[in-house]
Amino acid sequence: MRQAHSDRLRKFSAERFFLSAILIILNVLVLLWAADAGATGFIKVGDRAKGGGGSIAEVTIVSETVGVKFSNQMAKTRVVQIFKNNTGHILEGEYIFPLPFGANIVSFATWDDGVKIDGVIMEKVKAKKIYDDIVSQMKDPGLLENIGSNTFSAKIFPIPAHGTKRLEMEYVEYLPLLNRLYSFTYPLYSEELDINARSLTIDIELASDFEVVSPQIYFKNIVFVKNSANSYTASYSAPSFNDKVDFKATFSLDLDSDRSKTITYTDKYMGSEEIYFLTTFRPFENEKDAAAAPEAKPKKAVFLIDTSYSMRGEKTGIIQKLFSNIETLDGYDSFNVIFFDSNARALDVEFIKADAAGFSRLRSRLEKIKPFGASKPMTAVRELIGMVNDTGGAGVNAILISDGLYPASEGERPLAKVLKDAFETNAPAKKYLTVSALAVGAGCENDRLTMVSNAFMGEFREIKNLYDDQTQLVVPAILKSMAGGIVKNVKFSPGVGMSVLLYPDATQNVNFDSECYAVGKLLQRSSVNLDIEYDFRGVRGGRKIEAPVKESGDWYVPLLWARLRVNHLIARIDEYGENEEMRREIIELSKRFNFVTKYTSFLAVPPSVLRPRRIKPGDPEISISAPKDSKLVLVKLPFAEAMKAEYDEAKGLFVARFTAPAHIKDGRYEARVMIVDKFNREKHHALDFFIDSTPPVIYAKCLPERILRGGELIISANASPDTASIKAKMPDGQIVELKYDPLSKLSRAHKKTGEKDKAGVYKIELEAIDHAGNRSVKFIEYTLSGEAASLDAAADNKSAAGDGNAK
């Protein structure tokens, strides 16, 4: 743990301006101590994830407020947490928050002295430079790298001694239909991490364009309150919550099949309209597929169980609980188990009868698991393929049970390619084998687990903790789903005459009672015309989707498309190497839609949204820098009512017109700005500005005062510190701009006199303008003669000396 020493405290006071910025660098990373990542958001100080020996942790959670809004299948979650520093030292910390698989953070903010500081997306290199420039004076900066997990991390500094730090975050996730239900989970605890008791408030709003069916909450006996057929709410509050349970909710929708297959959204961007669409495929909506498919025969089940070192502790407990109540399996006559770490070992050389005795034998073996060694799933996959080859044509459904913390490659070959080759080159496996993946525990590498399920046409699910009420049900549920039928090789393709960027561009697998989807961006305006092809129980099927472009409020469709487009580009870069054009597109999409990628970070500093920062009494307008497509921009000055700003195309800024009363004294004031973006996200800024009615003071002179024809004249000026520009009007009418010279700390200009100029006294008019637009004028003189130029220059002694210059 780092602690602040007295010299740092003194420096902190001296450098208050820099520290008030509260720099936050946000990235996605895989934590080395991944087991800690399955909890609610928390701050880790130094290398300690929890207090030891009964001591109070350096930083604890005081309160946690969670707001969840469901809009059809989209969930937007807003989290506000207040943390307390329990020490007498200023601390630096690392904020950790585990994101649900597929979720995107769309905003992050911290508070400093009552002022909210919103994070903005920046290119990672630029964000790191700003971070280094400001923070390096006070500590060694650390910038975490994005290496592809679902855990969110931010550097937090300072956390005041015996003070608090407030953090806010908002993320969105699209909830695909799984077994005809939409499911949502908010993590509240971890078996590996001591999270202290804290005040907890959860508010839920469920609204849909369709009738909501069977909404359920699996948390503290609370229930949804029905407001209408399409709207439900729920809430929970506790002054001291420390239970080992996550918040879970499920619901279904009475979908109009035609209305729900495709939704479109028109996004106005950079003066043009962009049309996006989301199309879903639900196999169960066409019962003819099930009727036409051959009847499913009894199958064999195989469980690939990871027993490597990372599976110790709670993860082993989850595996034991998965099988604690199983006595038989509907649709299966036998099973086997392959345990693997760096090697693979089958429970039996033959398949075991799927009855009470067989599963009792499995439970006895699970009680003896001692996790050890590395995880090499390909050893288990090859053993599994051997089992399939020995069955003589019987269907085999397998479940890989792991945390996914294994290498993404085998030797120098990417794991995805190794898996694909293993599947494609073995005819019995390709025809008879399906493998699903089940992630168990916190901090799982879900991407690597889905590599396996995708390669072998299965599905993916997860159990995050030992207390999950679905733990004892999930294995039979997955196997039942696979026995009922996995719809394989689902491929969305554009129809004739349709120009579109459509993702995902790879085939998908989905069980019969669930759904998969594709999102697209039309390259030219047309109706949506898609072909869907798939395999079900060995029979090739297809559907055609046709839908007109209609206006909707489904703002999340462009965001989903952008996320999948970025995933596509990153996959191509990973496969073929760095590509500058693709990298730039990823950065632009990240900035536009406000989510983190491997090339971008969130950086939170007080932004300069207010222009000008100095205002002259009587000024008619003020400008605010905000995205052009913002829904609302309000500015509140202390001497005026809140004003709505309108976008000015010429300036590229939002402009609010007002009058600063003449009686307002010069000085520092605070403006409050609220910006509501097109996704209805509010950002609040409190920024200083200055009322300034005093023109700048100039001290100026010529060197030399007497000069020969053709000689070089140096004009020097020293002006008030808020001076923005100094210009000189020469006797011939030419305007010369003075430039700041850091060596002399003066603003200067060099000008040659004319060879044919007449002798005499000449005047130069100097104009100084400050940042508020105040203007002052001074005159200085020089004498042109045939005599030698004097080395002594007479200053304009009537000018008052300032202490600054235009830089």
Short mmCIF file of C-alpha atoms in Angstrom, two decimals, residues 342-581:
data_model
loop_
_atom_site.label_atom_id
_atom_site.label_comp_id
_atom_site.label_asym_id
_atom_site.label_seq_id
_atom_site.Cartn_x
_atom_site.Cartn_y
_atom_site.Cartn_z
CA SER A 342 -2.52 -29.94 -18.45
CA ASN A 343 -3.63 -33.56 -19.08
CA ALA A 344 -7.02 -35.18 -19.64
CA ARG A 345 -8.51 -38.14 -17.70
CA ALA A 346 -11.88 -39.81 -18.30
CA LEU A 347 -14.04 -40.94 -15.39
CA ASP A 348 -14.50 -44.31 -17.15
CA VAL A 349 -13.33 -46.00 -20.34
CA GLU A 350 -17.01 -46.64 -21.20
CA PHE A 351 -20.10 -44.44 -21.04
CA ILE A 352 -21.90 -44.67 -17.68
CA LYS A 353 -25.65 -45.22 -17.40
CA ALA A 354 -27.43 -41.92 -16.67
CA ASP A 355 -29.16 -43.05 -13.46
CA ALA A 356 -28.92 -42.44 -9.71
CA ALA A 357 -25.99 -44.83 -9.29
CA GLY A 358 -24.03 -43.24 -12.11
CA PHE A 359 -24.41 -39.71 -10.77
CA SER A 360 -23.67 -40.86 -7.22
CA ARG A 361 -20.36 -42.13 -8.55
CA LEU A 362 -19.70 -38.76 -10.20
CA ARG A 363 -20.45 -36.86 -6.97
CA SER A 364 -18.00 -39.05 -5.05
CA ARG A 365 -15.31 -38.21 -7.58
CA LEU A 366 -16.09 -34.48 -7.46
CA GLU A 367 -15.59 -34.46 -3.69
CA LYS A 368 -11.96 -35.47 -4.28
CA ILE A 369 -11.06 -32.70 -6.75
CA LYS A 370 -7.79 -30.94 -5.89
CA PRO A 371 -7.20 -28.19 -8.48
CA PHE A 372 -3.62 -28.10 -9.70
CA GLY A 373 -1.54 -27.11 -12.71
CA ALA A 374 -2.24 -25.32 -15.98
CA SER A 375 -5.42 -25.49 -18.04
CA LYS A 376 -5.18 -27.02 -21.52
CA PRO A 377 -8.71 -27.60 -22.83
CA MET A 378 -7.54 -29.01 -26.18
CA THR A 379 -6.35 -32.14 -24.37
CA ALA A 380 -9.95 -32.68 -23.23
CA VAL A 381 -11.39 -31.79 -26.65
CA ARG A 382 -9.20 -34.37 -28.38
CA GLU A 383 -10.21 -37.00 -25.79
CA LEU A 384 -13.85 -36.06 -26.42
CA ILE A 385 -13.50 -36.44 -30.20
CA GLY A 386 -12.02 -39.89 -29.59
CA MET A 387 -15.12 -40.81 -27.55
CA VAL A 388 -17.39 -39.63 -30.37
CA ASN A 389 -15.51 -41.74 -32.90
CA ASP A 390 -16.04 -44.79 -30.67
CA THR A 391 -19.83 -44.35 -30.36
CA GLY A 392 -20.55 -45.57 -33.87
CA GLY A 393 -22.85 -42.71 -34.82
CA ALA A 394 -24.67 -41.82 -31.59
CA GLY A 395 -25.25 -38.14 -30.92
CA VAL A 396 -23.03 -36.64 -28.22
CA ASN A 397 -23.77 -33.38 -26.40
CA ALA A 398 -20.97 -32.06 -24.22
CA ILE A 399 -20.58 -29.18 -21.75
CA LEU A 400 -17.21 -27.54 -21.12
CA ILE A 401 -17.20 -26.37 -17.47
CA SER A 402 -14.37 -23.91 -16.80
CA ASP A 403 -13.41 -20.33 -15.96
CA GLY A 404 -11.78 -19.85 -19.37
CA LEU A 405 -8.44 -18.86 -17.83
CA TYR A 406 -6.41 -20.81 -20.33
CA PRO A 407 -4.11 -19.60 -23.15
CA ALA A 408 -5.74 -18.12 -26.26
CA SER A 409 -3.38 -20.15 -28.42
CA GLU A 410 -1.81 -23.58 -28.63
CA GLY A 411 1.82 -23.01 -29.43
CA GLU A 412 1.83 -20.32 -32.10
CA ARG A 413 -1.64 -21.16 -33.46
CA PRO A 414 -4.70 -19.21 -32.24
CA LEU A 415 -7.06 -21.39 -30.22
CA ALA A 416 -10.00 -20.51 -32.48
CA LYS A 417 -8.19 -21.98 -35.49
CA VAL A 418 -7.11 -25.09 -33.57
CA LEU A 419 -10.71 -25.71 -32.48
CA LYS A 420 -12.07 -25.12 -35.98
CA ASP A 421 -9.58 -27.55 -37.50
CA ALA A 422 -10.39 -30.19 -34.87
CA PHE A 423 -14.09 -29.91 -35.74
CA GLU A 424 -13.87 -29.55 -39.52
CA THR A 425 -11.36 -32.35 -40.10
CA ASN A 426 -13.24 -35.02 -38.12
CA ALA A 427 -16.37 -36.21 -39.92
CA PRO A 428 -18.05 -37.99 -36.94
CA ALA A 429 -17.47 -34.97 -34.69
CA LYS A 430 -18.86 -32.60 -37.31
CA LYS A 431 -21.98 -34.75 -37.71
CA TYR A 432 -22.70 -35.98 -34.18
CA LEU A 433 -20.98 -33.66 -31.66
CA THR A 434 -22.23 -30.43 -30.07
CA VAL A 435 -20.32 -28.66 -27.28
CA SER A 436 -21.73 -25.89 -25.08
CA ALA A 437 -19.74 -23.88 -22.55
CA LEU A 438 -20.59 -23.06 -18.94
CA ALA A 439 -18.56 -20.36 -17.17
CA VAL A 440 -18.32 -20.91 -13.41
CA GLY A 441 -17.22 -18.35 -10.83
CA ALA A 442 -16.08 -14.77 -11.04
CA GLY A 443 -13.51 -13.28 -13.37
CA CYS A 444 -14.09 -15.76 -16.19
CA GLU A 445 -12.66 -15.28 -19.68
CA ASN A 446 -15.99 -15.64 -21.45
CA ASP A 447 -14.52 -14.85 -24.86
CA ARG A 448 -12.32 -17.95 -24.71
CA LEU A 449 -15.17 -20.15 -23.54
CA THR A 450 -17.38 -19.00 -26.41
CA MET A 451 -14.56 -19.92 -28.81
CA VAL A 452 -15.24 -23.54 -27.86
CA SER A 453 -19.05 -23.35 -27.95
CA ASN A 454 -18.99 -21.51 -31.29
CA ALA A 455 -16.55 -23.98 -32.85
CA PHE A 456 -18.75 -26.95 -31.86
CA MET A 457 -22.15 -25.34 -32.53
CA GLY A 458 -23.18 -25.05 -28.89
CA GLU A 459 -24.41 -22.30 -26.60
CA PHE A 460 -22.88 -20.35 -23.71
CA ARG A 461 -24.15 -19.76 -20.16
CA GLU A 462 -22.61 -18.72 -16.84
CA ILE A 463 -22.98 -19.25 -13.09
CA LYS A 464 -21.14 -16.51 -11.23
CA ASN A 465 -21.32 -17.65 -7.61
CA LEU A 466 -22.11 -20.52 -5.29
CA TYR A 467 -25.38 -18.94 -4.14
CA ASP A 468 -26.90 -18.61 -7.61
CA ASP A 469 -30.35 -20.21 -7.43
CA GLN A 470 -29.92 -21.60 -10.96
CA THR A 471 -26.78 -23.58 -10.10
CA GLN A 472 -28.52 -26.94 -9.57
CA LEU A 473 -30.76 -26.43 -12.62
CA VAL A 474 -28.37 -25.19 -15.28
CA VAL A 475 -26.76 -28.49 -16.38
CA PRO A 476 -30.11 -30.27 -17.01
CA ALA A 477 -31.39 -27.08 -18.68
CA ILE A 478 -28.44 -26.89 -21.10
CA LEU A 479 -28.67 -30.59 -21.95
CA LYS A 480 -32.44 -30.39 -22.44
CA SER A 481 -31.95 -27.42 -24.73
CA MET A 482 -29.31 -29.30 -26.72
CA ALA A 483 -31.45 -32.46 -26.88
CA GLY A 484 -34.45 -30.46 -28.06
CA GLY A 485 -32.30 -29.04 -30.76
CA ILE A 486 -29.57 -26.54 -31.35
CA VAL A 487 -30.25 -24.50 -34.46
CA LYS A 488 -26.81 -24.40 -36.06
CA ASN A 489 -24.98 -22.30 -38.63
CA VAL A 490 -27.47 -19.44 -38.48
CA LYS A 491 -26.39 -16.98 -41.16
CA PHE A 492 -27.88 -13.53 -41.84
CA SER A 493 -27.30 -12.33 -45.42
CA PRO A 494 -28.46 -9.19 -47.26
CA GLY A 495 -31.15 -9.75 -49.87
CA VAL A 496 -31.04 -8.71 -53.51
CA GLY A 497 -30.43 -5.00 -54.01
CA MET A 498 -29.58 -4.32 -50.36
CA SER A 499 -26.29 -2.53 -49.58
CA VAL A 500 -25.45 -2.94 -45.90
CA LEU A 501 -22.71 -3.47 -43.31
CA LEU A 502 -24.16 -6.43 -41.37
CA TYR A 503 -22.83 -8.00 -38.15
CA PRO A 504 -22.02 -10.51 -36.88
CA ASP A 505 -20.73 -11.73 -40.23
CA ALA A 506 -19.99 -15.23 -38.90
CA THR A 507 -22.52 -18.01 -38.37
CA GLN A 508 -24.24 -18.36 -34.98
CA ASN A 509 -25.79 -21.18 -32.98
CA VAL A 510 -28.92 -20.85 -30.85
CA ASN A 511 -31.16 -23.29 -29.01
CA PHE A 512 -34.71 -23.71 -30.26
CA ASP A 513 -36.31 -21.68 -27.45
CA SER A 514 -33.94 -18.72 -27.62
CA GLU A 515 -32.92 -16.09 -30.14
CA CYS A 516 -29.96 -14.62 -31.97
CA TYR A 517 -29.75 -11.32 -33.80
CA ALA A 518 -27.91 -9.24 -36.38
CA VAL A 519 -27.52 -5.47 -36.67
CA GLY A 520 -26.87 -3.52 -39.84
CA LYS A 521 -26.19 -0.07 -41.23
CA LEU A 522 -27.72 0.71 -44.63
CA LEU A 523 -25.21 2.16 -47.09
CA GLN A 524 -28.08 3.40 -49.25
CA ARG A 525 -31.70 3.94 -48.29
CA SER A 526 -33.90 0.92 -48.88
CA SER A 527 -36.22 -1.40 -47.02
CA VAL A 528 -34.67 -4.15 -44.90
CA ASN A 529 -34.42 -7.36 -46.93
CA LEU A 530 -32.57 -10.27 -45.32
CA ASP A 531 -32.19 -14.00 -45.88
CA ILE A 532 -31.66 -16.28 -42.86
CA GLU A 533 -30.30 -19.80 -43.36
CA TYR A 534 -29.71 -22.46 -40.70
CA ASP A 535 -29.43 -26.18 -39.91
CA PHE A 536 -31.83 -27.92 -37.52
CA ARG A 537 -31.45 -31.64 -36.75
CA GLY A 538 -29.64 -32.18 -40.02
CA VAL A 539 -32.24 -30.36 -42.14
CA ARG A 540 -31.39 -27.10 -43.93
CA GLY A 541 -33.93 -24.34 -43.40
CA GLY A 542 -34.39 -20.71 -44.25
CA ARG A 543 -36.49 -17.60 -43.73
CA LYS A 544 -36.86 -14.28 -45.44
CA ILE A 545 -37.19 -11.02 -43.51
CA GLU A 546 -38.68 -7.93 -45.16
CA ALA A 547 -39.41 -4.73 -43.25
CA PRO A 548 -39.85 -1.05 -44.13
CA VAL A 549 -37.75 1.67 -42.51
CA LYS A 550 -39.83 3.23 -39.73
CA GLU A 551 -39.02 5.78 -37.06
CA SER A 552 -38.54 4.37 -33.56
CA GLY A 553 -37.16 5.39 -30.21
CA ASP A 554 -34.79 2.43 -30.06
CA TRP A 555 -31.65 4.55 -29.64
CA TYR A 556 -29.51 1.55 -28.73
CA VAL A 557 -29.55 0.02 -32.24
CA PRO A 558 -26.68 2.22 -33.59
CA LEU A 559 -24.70 1.51 -30.40
CA LEU A 560 -25.09 -2.25 -30.87
CA TRP A 561 -24.00 -1.95 -34.49
CA ALA A 562 -20.95 0.17 -33.57
CA ARG A 563 -19.87 -2.33 -30.90
CA LEU A 564 -20.11 -5.28 -33.32
CA ARG A 565 -18.38 -3.29 -36.07
CA VAL A 566 -15.49 -2.60 -33.67
CA ASN A 567 -15.36 -6.29 -32.69
CA HIS A 568 -15.17 -7.17 -36.40
CA LEU A 569 -12.35 -4.69 -37.05
CA ILE A 570 -10.35 -5.82 -34.01
CA ALA A 571 -10.69 -9.46 -35.08
CA ARG A 572 -9.31 -8.57 -38.52
CA ILE A 573 -6.40 -6.66 -36.96
CA ASP A 574 -5.67 -9.61 -34.66
CA GLU A 575 -5.65 -11.97 -37.64
CA TYR A 576 -3.86 -9.87 -40.27
CA GLY A 577 -1.87 -7.34 -38.23
CA GLU A 578 -2.14 -3.62 -37.51
CA ASN A 579 -4.07 -1.53 -40.03
CA GLU A 580 -4.07 2.25 -39.58
CA GLU A 581 -7.35 2.80 -41.43
#
